[in-house]
Coordinates of C-alpha atoms and ligand atoms in Angstrom, one line a residue:
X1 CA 0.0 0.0 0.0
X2 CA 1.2 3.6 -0.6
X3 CA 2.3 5.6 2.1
X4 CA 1.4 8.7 2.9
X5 CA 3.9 10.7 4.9
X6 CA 3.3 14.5 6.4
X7 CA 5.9 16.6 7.1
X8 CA 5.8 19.5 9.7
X9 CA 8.5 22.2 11.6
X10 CA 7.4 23.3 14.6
X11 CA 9.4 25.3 17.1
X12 CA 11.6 28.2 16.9
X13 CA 12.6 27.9 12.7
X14 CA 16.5 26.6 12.5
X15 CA 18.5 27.5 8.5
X16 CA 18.6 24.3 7.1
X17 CA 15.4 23.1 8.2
X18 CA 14.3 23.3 4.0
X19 CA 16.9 21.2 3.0
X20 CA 15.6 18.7 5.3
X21 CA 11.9 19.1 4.0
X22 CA 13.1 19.1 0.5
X23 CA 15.3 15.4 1.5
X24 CA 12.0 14.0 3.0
X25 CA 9.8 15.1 -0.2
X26 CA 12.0 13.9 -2.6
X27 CA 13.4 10.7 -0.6
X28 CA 9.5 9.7 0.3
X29 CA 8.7 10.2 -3.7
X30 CA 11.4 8.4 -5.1
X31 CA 10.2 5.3 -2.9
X32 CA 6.5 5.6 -3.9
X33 CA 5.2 7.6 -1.3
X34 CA 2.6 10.4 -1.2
X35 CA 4.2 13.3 0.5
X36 CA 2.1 15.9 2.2
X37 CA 3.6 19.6 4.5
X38 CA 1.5 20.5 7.3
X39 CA 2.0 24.1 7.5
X40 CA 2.6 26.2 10.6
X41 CA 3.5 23.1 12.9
X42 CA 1.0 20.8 15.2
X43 CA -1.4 23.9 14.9
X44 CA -1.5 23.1 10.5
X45 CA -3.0 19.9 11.6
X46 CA -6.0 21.2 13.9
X47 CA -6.4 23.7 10.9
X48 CA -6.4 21.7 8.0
X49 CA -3.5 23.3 6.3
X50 CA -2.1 20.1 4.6
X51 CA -0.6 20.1 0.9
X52 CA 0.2 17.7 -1.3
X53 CA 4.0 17.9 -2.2
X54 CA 5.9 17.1 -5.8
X55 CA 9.2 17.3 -6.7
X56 CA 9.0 20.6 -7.9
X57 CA 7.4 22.2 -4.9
X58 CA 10.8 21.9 -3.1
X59 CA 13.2 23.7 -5.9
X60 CA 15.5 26.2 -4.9
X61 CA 15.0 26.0 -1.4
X62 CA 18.3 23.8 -0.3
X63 CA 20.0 26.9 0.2
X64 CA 17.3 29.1 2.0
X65 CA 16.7 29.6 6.0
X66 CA 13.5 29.3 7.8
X67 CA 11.2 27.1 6.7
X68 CA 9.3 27.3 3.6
X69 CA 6.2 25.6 5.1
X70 CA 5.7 27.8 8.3
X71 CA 6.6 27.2 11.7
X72 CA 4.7 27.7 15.1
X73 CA 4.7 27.5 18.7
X74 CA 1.6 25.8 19.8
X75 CA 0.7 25.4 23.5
X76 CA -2.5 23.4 23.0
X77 CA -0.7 21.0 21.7
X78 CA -0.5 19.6 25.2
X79 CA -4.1 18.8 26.4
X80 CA -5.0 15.6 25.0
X81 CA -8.2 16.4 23.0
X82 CA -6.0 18.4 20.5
X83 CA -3.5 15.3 20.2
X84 CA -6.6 13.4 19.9
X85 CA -8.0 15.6 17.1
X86 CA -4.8 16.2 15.2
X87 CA -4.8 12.7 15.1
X88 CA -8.5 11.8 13.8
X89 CA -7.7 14.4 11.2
X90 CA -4.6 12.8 9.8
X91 CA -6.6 9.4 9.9
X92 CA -9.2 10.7 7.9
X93 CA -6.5 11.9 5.4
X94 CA -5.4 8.8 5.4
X95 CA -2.1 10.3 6.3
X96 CA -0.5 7.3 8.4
X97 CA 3.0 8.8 8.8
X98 CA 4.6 12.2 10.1
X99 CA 7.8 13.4 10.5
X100 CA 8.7 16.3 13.2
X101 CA 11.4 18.7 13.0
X102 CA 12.2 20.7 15.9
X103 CA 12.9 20.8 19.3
X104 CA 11.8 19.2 22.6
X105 CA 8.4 20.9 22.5
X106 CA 8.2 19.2 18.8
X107 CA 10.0 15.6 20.3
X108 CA 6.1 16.2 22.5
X109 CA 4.2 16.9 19.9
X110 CA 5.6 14.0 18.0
X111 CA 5.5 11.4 20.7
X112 CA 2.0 12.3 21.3
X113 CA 0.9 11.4 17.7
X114 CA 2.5 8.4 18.2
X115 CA 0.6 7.9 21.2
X116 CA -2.4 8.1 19.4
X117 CA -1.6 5.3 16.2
X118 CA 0.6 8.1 14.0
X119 CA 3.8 6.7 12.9
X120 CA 6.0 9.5 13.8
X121 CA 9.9 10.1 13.3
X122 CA 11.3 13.2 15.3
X123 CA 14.3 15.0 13.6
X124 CA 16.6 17.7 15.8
X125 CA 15.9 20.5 14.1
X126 CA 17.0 24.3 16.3
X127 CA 19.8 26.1 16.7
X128 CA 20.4 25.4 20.4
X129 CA 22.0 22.3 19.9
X130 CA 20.0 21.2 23.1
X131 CA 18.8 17.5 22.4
X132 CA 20.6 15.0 24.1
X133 CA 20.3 12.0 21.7
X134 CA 21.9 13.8 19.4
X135 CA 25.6 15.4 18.7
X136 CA 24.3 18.2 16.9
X137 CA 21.0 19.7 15.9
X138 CA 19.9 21.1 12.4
X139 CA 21.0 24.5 12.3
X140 CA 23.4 24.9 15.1
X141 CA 26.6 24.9 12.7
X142 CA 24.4 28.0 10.5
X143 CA 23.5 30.1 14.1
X144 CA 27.4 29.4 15.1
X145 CA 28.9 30.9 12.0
X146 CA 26.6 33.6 12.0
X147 CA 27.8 34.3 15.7
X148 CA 31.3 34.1 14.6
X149 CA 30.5 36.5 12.0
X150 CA 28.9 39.4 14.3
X151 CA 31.8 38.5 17.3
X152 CA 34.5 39.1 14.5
X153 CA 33.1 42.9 13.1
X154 CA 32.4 43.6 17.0
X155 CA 36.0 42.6 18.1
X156 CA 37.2 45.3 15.0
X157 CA 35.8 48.3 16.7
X158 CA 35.4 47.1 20.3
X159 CA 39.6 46.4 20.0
X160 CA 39.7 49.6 18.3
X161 CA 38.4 51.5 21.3
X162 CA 40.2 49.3 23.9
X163 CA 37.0 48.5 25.2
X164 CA 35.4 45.2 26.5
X165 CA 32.0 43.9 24.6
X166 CA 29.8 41.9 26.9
X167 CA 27.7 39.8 23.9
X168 CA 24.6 37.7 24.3
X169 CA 24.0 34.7 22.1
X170 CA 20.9 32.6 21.8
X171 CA 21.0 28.7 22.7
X172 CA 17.5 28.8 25.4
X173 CA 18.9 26.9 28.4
X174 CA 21.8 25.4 26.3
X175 CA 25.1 27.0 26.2
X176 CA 26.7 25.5 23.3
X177 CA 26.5 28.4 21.1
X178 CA 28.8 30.5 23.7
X179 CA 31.0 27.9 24.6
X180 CA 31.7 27.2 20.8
X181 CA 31.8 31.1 20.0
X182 CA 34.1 31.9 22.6
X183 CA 36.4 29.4 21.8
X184 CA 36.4 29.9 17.9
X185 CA 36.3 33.5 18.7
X186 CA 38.9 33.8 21.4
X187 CA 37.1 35.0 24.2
X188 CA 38.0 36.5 27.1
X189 CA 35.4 35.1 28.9
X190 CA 32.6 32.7 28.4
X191 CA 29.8 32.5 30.8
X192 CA 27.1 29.5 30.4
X193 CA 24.5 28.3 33.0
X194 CA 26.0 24.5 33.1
X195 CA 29.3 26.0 34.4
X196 CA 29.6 26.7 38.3
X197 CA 31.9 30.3 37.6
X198 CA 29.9 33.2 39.0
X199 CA 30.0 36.5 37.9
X200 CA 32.9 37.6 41.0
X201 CA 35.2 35.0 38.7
X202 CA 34.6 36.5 35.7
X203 CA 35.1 40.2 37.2
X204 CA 38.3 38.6 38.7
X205 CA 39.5 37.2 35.4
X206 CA 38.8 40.4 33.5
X207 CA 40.9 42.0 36.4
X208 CA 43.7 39.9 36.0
X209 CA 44.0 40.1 32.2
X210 CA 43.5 43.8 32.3
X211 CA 46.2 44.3 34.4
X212 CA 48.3 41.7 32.4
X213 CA 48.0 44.1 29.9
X214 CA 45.0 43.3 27.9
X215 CA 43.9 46.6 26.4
X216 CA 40.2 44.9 25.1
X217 CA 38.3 42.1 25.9
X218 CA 35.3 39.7 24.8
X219 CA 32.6 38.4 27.0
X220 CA 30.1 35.9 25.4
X221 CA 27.1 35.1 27.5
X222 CA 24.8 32.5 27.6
X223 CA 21.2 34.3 27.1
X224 CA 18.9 33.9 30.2
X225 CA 20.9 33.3 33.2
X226 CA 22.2 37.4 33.6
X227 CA 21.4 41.2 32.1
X228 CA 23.9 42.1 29.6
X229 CA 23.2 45.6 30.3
X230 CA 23.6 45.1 34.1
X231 CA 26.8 43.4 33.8
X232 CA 28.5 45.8 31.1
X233 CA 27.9 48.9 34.1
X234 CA 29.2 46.4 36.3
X235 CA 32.4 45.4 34.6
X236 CA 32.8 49.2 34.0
X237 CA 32.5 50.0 37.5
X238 CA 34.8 47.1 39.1
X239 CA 37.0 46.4 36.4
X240 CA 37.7 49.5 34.4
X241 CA 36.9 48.7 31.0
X242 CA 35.1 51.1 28.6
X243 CA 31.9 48.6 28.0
X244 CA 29.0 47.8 25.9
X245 CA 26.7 45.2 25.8
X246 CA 25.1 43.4 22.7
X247 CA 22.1 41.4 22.5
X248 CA 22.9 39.4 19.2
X249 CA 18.9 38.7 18.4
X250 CA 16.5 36.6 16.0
X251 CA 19.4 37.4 13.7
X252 CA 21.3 34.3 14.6
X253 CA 18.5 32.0 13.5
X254 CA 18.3 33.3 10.1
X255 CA 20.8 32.8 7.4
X256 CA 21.5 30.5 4.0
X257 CA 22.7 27.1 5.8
X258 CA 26.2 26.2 5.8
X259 CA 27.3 23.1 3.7
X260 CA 27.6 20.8 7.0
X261 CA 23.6 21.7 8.0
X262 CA 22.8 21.4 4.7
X263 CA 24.4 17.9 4.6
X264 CA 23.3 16.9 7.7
X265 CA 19.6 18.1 7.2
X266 CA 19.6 16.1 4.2
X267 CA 21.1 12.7 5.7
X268 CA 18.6 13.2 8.7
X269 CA 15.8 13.5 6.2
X270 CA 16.5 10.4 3.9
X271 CA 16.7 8.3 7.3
X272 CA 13.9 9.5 8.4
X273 CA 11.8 8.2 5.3
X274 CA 13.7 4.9 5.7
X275 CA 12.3 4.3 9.0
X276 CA 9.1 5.5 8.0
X277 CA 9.5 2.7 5.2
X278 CA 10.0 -0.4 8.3
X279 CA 7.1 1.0 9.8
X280 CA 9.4 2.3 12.6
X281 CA 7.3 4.8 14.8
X282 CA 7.8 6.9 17.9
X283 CA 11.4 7.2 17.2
X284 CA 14.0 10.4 16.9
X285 CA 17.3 10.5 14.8
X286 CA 20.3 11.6 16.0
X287 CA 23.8 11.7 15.0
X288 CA 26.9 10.2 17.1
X289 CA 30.2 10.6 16.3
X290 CA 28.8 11.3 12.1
X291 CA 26.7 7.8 12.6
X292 CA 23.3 8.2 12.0
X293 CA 20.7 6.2 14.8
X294 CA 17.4 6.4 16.5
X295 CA 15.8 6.0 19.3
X296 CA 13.0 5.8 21.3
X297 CA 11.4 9.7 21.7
X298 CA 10.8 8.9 25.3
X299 CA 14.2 7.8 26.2
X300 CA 15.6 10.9 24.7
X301 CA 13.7 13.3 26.0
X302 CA 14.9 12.0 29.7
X303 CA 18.6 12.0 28.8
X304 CA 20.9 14.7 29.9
X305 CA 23.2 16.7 27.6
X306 CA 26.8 16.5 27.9
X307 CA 27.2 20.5 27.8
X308 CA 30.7 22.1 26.9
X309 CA 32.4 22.6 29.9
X310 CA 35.4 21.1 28.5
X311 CA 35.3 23.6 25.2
X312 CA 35.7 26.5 28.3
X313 CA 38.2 25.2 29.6
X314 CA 40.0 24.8 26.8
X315 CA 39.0 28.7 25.8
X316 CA 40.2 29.9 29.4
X317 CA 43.9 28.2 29.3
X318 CA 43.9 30.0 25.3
X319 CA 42.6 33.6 26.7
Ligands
F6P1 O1 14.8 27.6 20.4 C1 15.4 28.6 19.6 C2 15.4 29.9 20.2 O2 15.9 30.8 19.2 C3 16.1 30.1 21.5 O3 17.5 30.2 21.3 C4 15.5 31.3 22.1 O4 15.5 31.3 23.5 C5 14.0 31.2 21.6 O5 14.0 30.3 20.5 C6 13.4 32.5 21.2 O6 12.1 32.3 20.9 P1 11.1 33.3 20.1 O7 11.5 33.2 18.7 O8 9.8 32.7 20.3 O9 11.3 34.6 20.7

């Protein structure tokens, strides 16, 4: 019998999240599937926004961010009528299959379906790199780069001025993008929540350096866990440093993929339809050490991330 497989993206969007969609459309067509996009995430479903997909509909897009079919955060996902309903409606569609790209709140969503007799396959789609069944997420290597990028032109002006820039990145409760940008951007300091360094170390550091000499420096900062603004005045005040602070933005999700999200979106999506192809449900794919596996949605979404303490370490004997 003919599958029919939908695709959705749900979440915050991640660059290289169309070169996944346009994998899945054209892997699930080559092997004699009907391939349908959801759009706008779980809430597409509830609304009936399903298309059919064809080759053609997913030209030109390997190289574009977002996601060409919409994206959403949707909290009703969570009550159980909603999964109940999203799932009647795909029945009726005779739309057996889904794949989910996104992030934990999608890994939900997706289990969820499962729950309910939808064969789903999760793919790690953000750029927080913050799933643990996985090495890296869809989109991470794109929001990285574009950091690097921004850190770079900042370190021209701020080193111009002798002056310290105190700069927030993205990465939710994850702080992989600042431990990777500080190292690949020489930081002075990198401050993440999975690190036990308070702020009185990183005042003492800057200290330290300064009066070793260091006429500028570069603080990256995992976003939630401090004010930027507070702790520019603050590094001012106690260390001596002209300083500003930058909040870096929705800019960092943005952006044409690089060539290794592009690559890995498109690996994750071909798996994806070859699971789908066994009949393998309730499952999320993840790469490890460049091998491609799944497993169970529920397992992963009890696992614990590694983090990058050891990347900070590194940065602070290099500073
Ligand atoms: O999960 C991706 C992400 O960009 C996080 O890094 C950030 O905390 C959050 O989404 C921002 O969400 P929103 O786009 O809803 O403001």
């Amino acid at each position: 019998m003919c599958k029919k497989i939908a695709i959705l993206t749900s979440g915050g969007d991640a660059p290289g999240m169309n070169a996944c969609i346009r994998s899945i459309v054209r892997s699930g067509l080559s092997q004699g599937f009907e391939v349908y996009a959801i759009y706008d995430g779980y809430k597409g479903i509830i609304k009936r926004n399903i298309v059919k997909m064809e080759r053609h509909s997913v030209s030109d897009i390997i190289n574009r961010g977002g996601t060409i079919i919409g994206t959403a955060r949707f909290k009703e996902f969570v009550e159980l009528e909603t999964q109940k309903k999203a799932a009647d409606i795909l029945k009726e569609m005779e739309i057996d299959s889904l794949i989910a790209i996104g992030g934990d709140g999608t890994y939900k969503g997706a289990l969820a379906l499962h729950r309910q007799g939808i064969h789903t396959i999760a793919i790690p789609g953000t750029i927080d790199n913050d799933i643990a069944s996985t090495d890296f997420t869809i989109g991470f290597d794109t929001a990285l780069n574009t950091i690097i990028d921004c850190i770079d032109k900042l370190r021209d002006t701020s080193t111009s001025h002798q002056r310290c820039s105190v700069v927030e990145v993205m990465g939710h409760h994850c702080g992989d993008l600042a431990a990777y940008a500080g190292l690949a951007c020489g930081a002075e300091f990198t401050l993440i929540n999975e690190q036990l360094t308070n702020k009185a170390a990183l005042l003492n550091d800057l200290k330290r350096q300064k009066s070793d000499g260091k006429r500028h420096a570069m603080v990256i900062v995992a976003e939630k866990i401090i004010n930027v603004d507070e702790l520019a005045h603050e590094i001012e005040r106690e260390v001596g440093f002209d300083t500003r602070s930058e909040v870096l933005g929705h800019m960092q999700r943005g952006g044409s993929p690089t060539a290794n999200d592009r690559v890995l979106a498109s690996r994750m999506g071909d798996y994806a339809v070859n699971l789908i192809a066994k009949d393998t449900s309730g499952v999320c794919i993840g790469i490890i050490d460049n091998k491609l596996q799944y497993l169970d949605i529920e397992k992963a979404l009890t696992m614990k991330r590694k983090g990058s303490i050891d990347l900070l370490e590194v940065a602070k004997r290099l500073a």
